[in-house]
Amino acid sequence: SYVLTQPPSVSVAPGQTARITCEGDNLKNQVAHWYLQRPGQAPVVVVYDNVDRLSATPDRVSGSKSGNTATLTIGGVEAGDEGDYYCQVWDNVSDQWVFGGGTKLTVL
Amino acid sequence: VQVVESGGGVVQPGRSLKVSCEVSGLTFKNYAMNWVRQAPGKGLEWVAVISYDGSSEYYADSVKGRFSVSRDNSRDTVYLQMNSLRVDDTALYYCASGSKMVRGVPIYWGPGTLVNVS
């Protein structure tokens, strides 16, 4: 089955930039979405269709994709950005949604 | 938009359970509906999706043949019938939607309903 690989954890100091990657063998042909899940809460979409933000997503959060790697970039990191971030794609081969393993963002 | 799951509980291995999800604030019949689960302390795992009109269903390999998704557009409700439950099906089950297409990003999520197989 298709696999999306994310780093288990990323740590940054307040005000710095966090980058969370998502790798997949066929990601260059797929559309990536990103979720933030805070403890005890349901996931929330922060970026969809590789680069688009929902209205509630701050401008300092952005998505990009290069080849088989999608990246979520969070500039000027704040304590409120902490949580688990997941990437997600629709796999056309298996007709299934696939989530990455998740990345825990810690603000030092 | 409000998404509310219900029907979770404790069930013995090998038994069945049906959970429900009611949606309000959008035209339900125009939206594909997903089920996503999260085992305690683990990541998100997609379970199933049903098309807006119920004509197509897709499942994760881990539940194929055991779980079945259905919907009642007159009740704005989607269901997940879970048979032959296993201990590793224990999870918080989320219902999520956001697009007419099954491959459209689910942006509306409920708080989840907990299923404990033990």
Tab-separated table of N, CA and C in Angstrom, chain B residues 17-108:
chain	number	residue	atom	x	y	z
B	17	LEU	N	-20.897	-3.603	15.605
B	17	LEU	CA	-21.336	-2.302	16.119
B	17	LEU	C	-21.586	-1.394	14.926
B	18	LYS	N	-22.614	-0.555	15.055
B	18	LYS	CA	-22.913	0.412	13.995
B	18	LYS	C	-22.849	1.810	14.587
B	19	VAL	N	-22.021	2.657	14.014
B	19	VAL	CA	-21.930	4.040	14.461
B	19	VAL	C	-22.547	4.951	13.400
B	20	SER	N	-23.006	6.103	13.860
B	20	SER	CA	-23.717	7.038	12.992
B	20	SER	C	-23.065	8.411	13.018
B	21	CYS	N	-23.383	9.203	11.995
B	21	CYS	CA	-22.874	10.567	11.924
B	21	CYS	C	-23.942	11.432	11.262
B	22	GLU	N	-24.411	12.416	11.994
B	22	GLU	CA	-25.424	13.334	11.467
B	22	GLU	C	-24.782	14.678	11.169
B	23	VAL	N	-25.120	15.231	10.022
B	23	VAL	CA	-24.527	16.490	9.569
B	23	VAL	C	-25.614	17.544	9.390
B	24	SER	N	-25.332	18.748	9.809
B	24	SER	CA	-26.261	19.865	9.596
B	24	SER	C	-25.473	21.084	9.126
B	25	GLY	N	-26.176	21.999	8.489
B	25	GLY	CA	-25.520	23.224	8.038
B	25	GLY	C	-24.994	23.164	6.618
B	26	LEU	N	-25.187	22.051	5.951
B	26	LEU	CA	-24.844	21.954	4.545
B	26	LEU	C	-25.854	21.021	3.862
B	27	THR	N	-25.846	21.034	2.529
B	27	THR	CA	-26.766	20.166	1.791
B	27	THR	C	-26.143	18.784	1.711
B	28	PHE	N	-26.505	17.957	2.674
B	28	PHE	CA	-25.839	16.667	2.901
B	28	PHE	C	-25.753	15.828	1.633
B	29	LYS	N	-26.810	15.803	0.854
B	29	LYS	CA	-26.858	14.930	-0.318
B	29	LYS	C	-25.831	15.323	-1.382
B	30	ASN	N	-25.189	16.463	-1.226
B	30	ASN	CA	-24.183	16.924	-2.183
B	30	ASN	C	-22.752	16.643	-1.741
B	31	TYR	N	-22.565	15.927	-0.645
B	31	TYR	CA	-21.240	15.734	-0.084
B	31	TYR	C	-20.889	14.263	0.101
B	32	ALA	N	-19.671	13.914	-0.338
B	32	ALA	CA	-19.116	12.615	0.010
B	32	ALA	C	-18.800	12.612	1.504
B	33	MET	N	-18.844	11.438	2.121
B	33	MET	CA	-18.629	11.336	3.561
B	33	MET	C	-17.552	10.306	3.872
B	34	ASN	N	-16.638	10.696	4.761
B	34	ASN	CA	-15.516	9.842	5.154
B	34	ASN	C	-15.643	9.395	6.607
B	35	TRP	N	-15.033	8.257	6.887
B	35	TRP	CA	-14.769	7.827	8.262
B	35	TRP	C	-13.246	7.707	8.411
B	36	VAL	N	-12.752	8.291	9.490
B	36	VAL	CA	-11.321	8.262	9.814
B	36	VAL	C	-11.211	7.861	11.276
B	37	ARG	N	-10.241	7.041	11.622
B	37	ARG	CA	-10.111	6.620	13.018
B	37	ARG	C	-8.726	6.929	13.549
B	38	GLN	N	-8.645	6.937	14.866
B	38	GLN	CA	-7.380	7.205	15.546
B	38	GLN	C	-7.313	6.348	16.793
B	39	ALA	N	-6.431	5.370	16.759
B	39	ALA	CA	-6.212	4.529	17.934
B	39	ALA	C	-5.541	5.360	19.031
B	40	PRO	N	-5.717	4.967	20.287
B	40	PRO	CA	-5.138	5.745	21.390
B	40	PRO	C	-3.642	5.969	21.225
B	41	GLY	N	-3.237	7.233	21.217
B	41	GLY	CA	-1.829	7.570	21.111
B	41	GLY	C	-1.216	7.386	19.737
B	42	LYS	N	-2.040	7.090	18.740
B	42	LYS	CA	-1.540	6.826	17.388
B	42	LYS	C	-1.985	7.910	16.413
B	43	GLY	N	-1.576	7.745	15.142
B	43	GLY	CA	-1.916	8.716	14.126
B	43	GLY	C	-3.278	8.464	13.494
B	44	LEU	N	-3.595	9.281	12.499
B	44	LEU	CA	-4.862	9.177	11.799
B	44	LEU	C	-4.816	8.047	10.777
B	45	GLU	N	-5.909	7.301	10.696
B	45	GLU	CA	-6.035	6.232	9.709
B	45	GLU	C	-7.384	6.378	9.001
B	46	TRP	N	-7.353	6.581	7.707
B	46	TRP	CA	-8.588	6.653	6.944
B	46	TRP	C	-9.233	5.270	6.899
B	47	VAL	N	-10.572	5.226	7.004
B	47	VAL	CA	-11.292	3.963	7.065
B	47	VAL	C	-12.118	3.719	5.797
B	48	ALA	N	-12.947	4.712	5.425
B	48	ALA	CA	-13.869	4.503	4.304
B	48	ALA	C	-14.410	5.833	3.826
B	49	VAL	N	-14.900	5.822	2.588
B	49	VAL	CA	-15.589	6.994	2.031
B	49	VAL	C	-16.743	6.504	1.173
B	50	ILE	N	-17.845	7.268	1.201
B	50	ILE	CA	-19.005	6.964	0.365
B	50	ILE	C	-19.329	8.198	-0.470
B	51	SER	N	-19.678	7.977	-1.702
B	51	SER	CA	-19.976	9.093	-2.597
B	51	SER	C	-21.249	9.817	-2.170
B	52	TYR	N	-21.476	10.996	-2.739
B	52	TYR	CA	-22.603	11.823	-2.331
B	52	TYR	C	-23.948	11.130	-2.512
B	53	ASP	N	-24.029	10.268	-3.532
B	53	ASP	CA	-25.301	9.597	-3.817
B	53	ASP	C	-25.325	8.142	-3.364
B	54	GLY	N	-24.236	7.718	-2.714
B	54	GLY	CA	-24.187	6.348	-2.216
B	54	GLY	C	-23.837	5.302	-3.261
B	55	SER	N	-23.501	5.732	-4.460
B	55	SER	CA	-23.271	4.768	-5.534
B	55	SER	C	-21.868	4.147	-5.485
B	56	SER	N	-20.951	4.784	-4.774
B	56	SER	CA	-19.564	4.287	-4.698
B	56	SER	C	-19.078	4.297	-3.261
B	57	GLU	N	-18.321	3.249	-2.932
B	57	GLU	CA	-17.730	3.131	-1.605
B	57	GLU	C	-16.289	2.665	-1.771
B	58	TYR	N	-15.421	3.173	-0.916
B	58	TYR	CA	-14.024	2.763	-0.930
B	58	TYR	C	-13.585	2.517	0.506
B	59	TYR	N	-12.698	1.523	0.683
B	59	TYR	CA	-12.314	1.112	2.028
B	59	TYR	C	-10.802	0.965	2.159
B	60	ALA	N	-10.318	1.166	3.366
B	60	ALA	CA	-8.937	0.835	3.694
B	60	ALA	C	-8.780	-0.681	3.703
B	61	ASP	N	-7.602	-1.142	3.367
B	61	ASP	CA	-7.349	-2.584	3.325
B	61	ASP	C	-7.616	-3.234	4.690
B	62	SER	N	-7.365	-2.510	5.767
B	62	SER	CA	-7.482	-3.068	7.110
B	62	SER	C	-8.922	-3.382	7.508
B	63	VAL	N	-9.893	-2.799	6.808
B	63	VAL	CA	-11.292	-3.012	7.179
B	63	VAL	C	-12.116	-3.623	6.049
B	64	LYS	N	-11.520	-3.768	4.877
B	64	LYS	CA	-12.253	-4.274	3.719
B	64	LYS	C	-12.813	-5.656	4.018
B	65	GLY	N	-14.092	-5.838	3.710
B	65	GLY	CA	-14.753	-7.112	3.965
B	65	GLY	C	-15.364	-7.221	5.348
B	66	ARG	N	-15.000	-6.322	6.259
B	66	ARG	CA	-15.557	-6.348	7.616
B	66	ARG	C	-16.446	-5.138	7.893
B	67	PHE	N	-16.074	-3.992	7.343
B	67	PHE	CA	-16.812	-2.746	7.572
B	67	PHE	C	-17.604	-2.380	6.319
B	68	SER	N	-18.716	-1.688	6.550
B	68	SER	CA	-19.551	-1.240	5.440
B	68	SER	C	-20.072	0.167	5.737
B	69	VAL	N	-19.929	1.065	4.769
B	69	VAL	CA	-20.408	2.431	4.928
B	69	VAL	C	-21.691	2.595	4.115
B	70	SER	N	-22.641	3.320	4.674
B	70	SER	CA	-23.899	3.595	3.988
B	70	SER	C	-24.385	4.979	4.392
B	71	ARG	N	-25.392	5.468	3.705
B	71	ARG	CA	-25.921	6.788	4.033
B	71	ARG	C	-27.416	6.841	3.766
B	72	ASP	N	-28.061	7.751	4.496
B	72	ASP	CA	-29.479	8.022	4.305
B	72	ASP	C	-29.601	9.522	4.076
B	73	ASN	N	-29.729	9.918	2.824
B	73	ASN	CA	-29.762	11.349	2.515
B	73	ASN	C	-31.038	12.027	3.006
B	74	SER	N	-32.056	11.255	3.317
B	74	SER	CA	-33.286	11.850	3.859
B	74	SER	C	-33.119	12.187	5.347
B	75	ARG	N	-32.111	11.588	5.964
B	75	ARG	CA	-31.848	11.831	7.386
B	75	ARG	C	-30.543	12.574	7.621
B	76	ASP	N	-29.853	12.963	6.533
B	76	ASP	CA	-28.568	13.664	6.650
B	76	ASP	C	-27.591	12.884	7.525
B	77	THR	N	-27.576	11.583	7.333
B	77	THR	CA	-26.809	10.710	8.215
B	77	THR	C	-26.015	9.681	7.419
B	78	VAL	N	-24.802	9.431	7.867
B	78	VAL	CA	-23.966	8.378	7.310
B	78	VAL	C	-23.676	7.370	8.423
B	79	TYR	N	-23.518	6.115	8.039
B	79	TYR	CA	-23.326	5.028	8.998
B	79	TYR	C	-22.049	4.256	8.682
B	80	LEU	N	-21.521	3.633	9.717
B	80	LEU	CA	-20.417	2.702	9.552
B	80	LEU	C	-20.778	1.432	10.308
B	81	GLN	N	-21.062	0.379	9.553
B	81	GLN	CA	-21.351	-0.924	10.142
B	81	GLN	C	-20.034	-1.675	10.284
B	82	MET	N	-19.714	-2.044	11.516
B	82	MET	CA	-18.446	-2.716	11.793
B	82	MET	C	-18.715	-4.128	12.276
B	83	ASN	N	-18.287	-5.110	11.500
B	83	ASN	CA	-18.477	-6.517	11.843
B	83	ASN	C	-17.135	-7.171	12.166
B	84	SER	N	-17.208	-8.311	12.804
B	84	SER	CA	-15.993	-9.076	13.146
B	84	SER	C	-14.941	-8.163	13.773
B	85	LEU	N	-15.362	-7.409	14.757
B	85	LEU	CA	-14.465	-6.422	15.358
B	85	LEU	C	-13.283	-7.090	16.043
B	86	ARG	N	-12.147	-6.419	15.979
B	86	ARG	CA	-10.902	-6.907	16.578
B	86	ARG	C	-10.430	-5.883	17.594
B	87	VAL	N	-9.551	-6.326	18.463
B	87	VAL	CA	-9.010	-5.427	19.497
B	87	VAL	C	-8.339	-4.221	18.845
B	88	ASP	N	-7.689	-4.433	17.699
B	88	ASP	CA	-6.978	-3.322	17.069
B	88	ASP	C	-7.893	-2.376	16.281
B	89	ASP	N	-9.216	-2.619	16.350
B	89	ASP	CA	-10.178	-1.640	15.817
B	89	ASP	C	-10.526	-0.585	16.870
B	90	THR	N	-10.031	-0.760	18.075
B	90	THR	CA	-10.270	0.223	19.135
B	90	THR	C	-9.699	1.581	18.727
B	91	ALA	N	-10.579	2.585	18.707
B	91	ALA	CA	-10.149	3.897	18.234
B	91	ALA	C	-11.267	4.906	18.425
B	92	LEU	N	-10.890	6.174	18.268
B	92	LEU	CA	-11.866	7.247	18.142
B	92	LEU	C	-12.208	7.346	16.654
B	93	TYR	N	-13.485	7.230	16.340
B	93	TYR	CA	-13.918	7.238	14.950
B	93	TYR	C	-14.496	8.606	14.601
B	94	TYR	N	-13.841	9.264	13.642
B	94	TYR	CA	-14.281	10.564	13.171
B	94	TYR	C	-15.057	10.423	11.857
B	95	CYS	N	-16.027	11.290	11.699
B	95	CYS	CA	-16.759	11.457	10.448
B	95	CYS	C	-16.295	12.789	9.850
B	96	ALA	N	-16.063	12.819	8.537
B	96	ALA	CA	-15.521	14.042	7.946
B	96	ALA	C	-16.010	14.209	6.516
B	97	SER	N	-16.181	15.458	6.121
B	97	SER	CA	-16.646	15.741	4.764
B	97	SER	C	-16.161	17.108	4.318
B	98	GLY	N	-16.413	17.415	3.034
B	98	GLY	CA	-16.050	18.741	2.566
B	98	GLY	C	-16.171	18.928	1.082
B	99	SER	N	-16.544	17.850	0.373
B	99	SER	CA	-16.592	17.953	-1.090
B	99	SER	C	-17.568	16.944	-1.660
B	100	LYS	N	-18.059	17.237	-2.854
B	100	LYS	CA	-18.916	16.277	-3.548
B	100	LYS	C	-18.081	15.071	-3.997
B	101	MET	N	-16.817	15.310	-4.326
B	101	MET	CA	-15.961	14.238	-4.822
B	101	MET	C	-15.379	13.426	-3.671
B	102	VAL	N	-15.266	12.133	-3.862
B	102	VAL	CA	-14.695	11.290	-2.814
B	102	VAL	C	-13.233	11.654	-2.565
B	103	ARG	N	-12.569	12.238	-3.564
B	103	ARG	CA	-11.177	12.626	-3.393
B	103	ARG	C	-11.021	14.102	-3.010
B	104	GLY	N	-12.128	14.748	-2.695
B	104	GLY	CA	-12.063	16.126	-2.232
B	104	GLY	C	-11.677	16.194	-0.765
B	105	VAL	N	-10.927	17.217	-0.378
B	105	VAL	CA	-10.409	17.301	0.982
B	105	VAL	C	-11.539	17.447	1.993
B	106	PRO	N	-11.537	16.603	3.039
B	106	PRO	CA	-12.563	16.720	4.084
B	106	PRO	C	-12.218	17.842	5.054
B	107	ILE	N	-12.985	18.901	5.036
B	107	ILE	CA	-12.676	20.044	5.900
B	107	ILE	C	-13.579	20.141	7.117
B	108	TYR	N	-14.693	19.416	7.120
B	108	TYR	CA	-15.603	19.430	8.259
B	108	TYR	C	-15.484	18.108	9.008
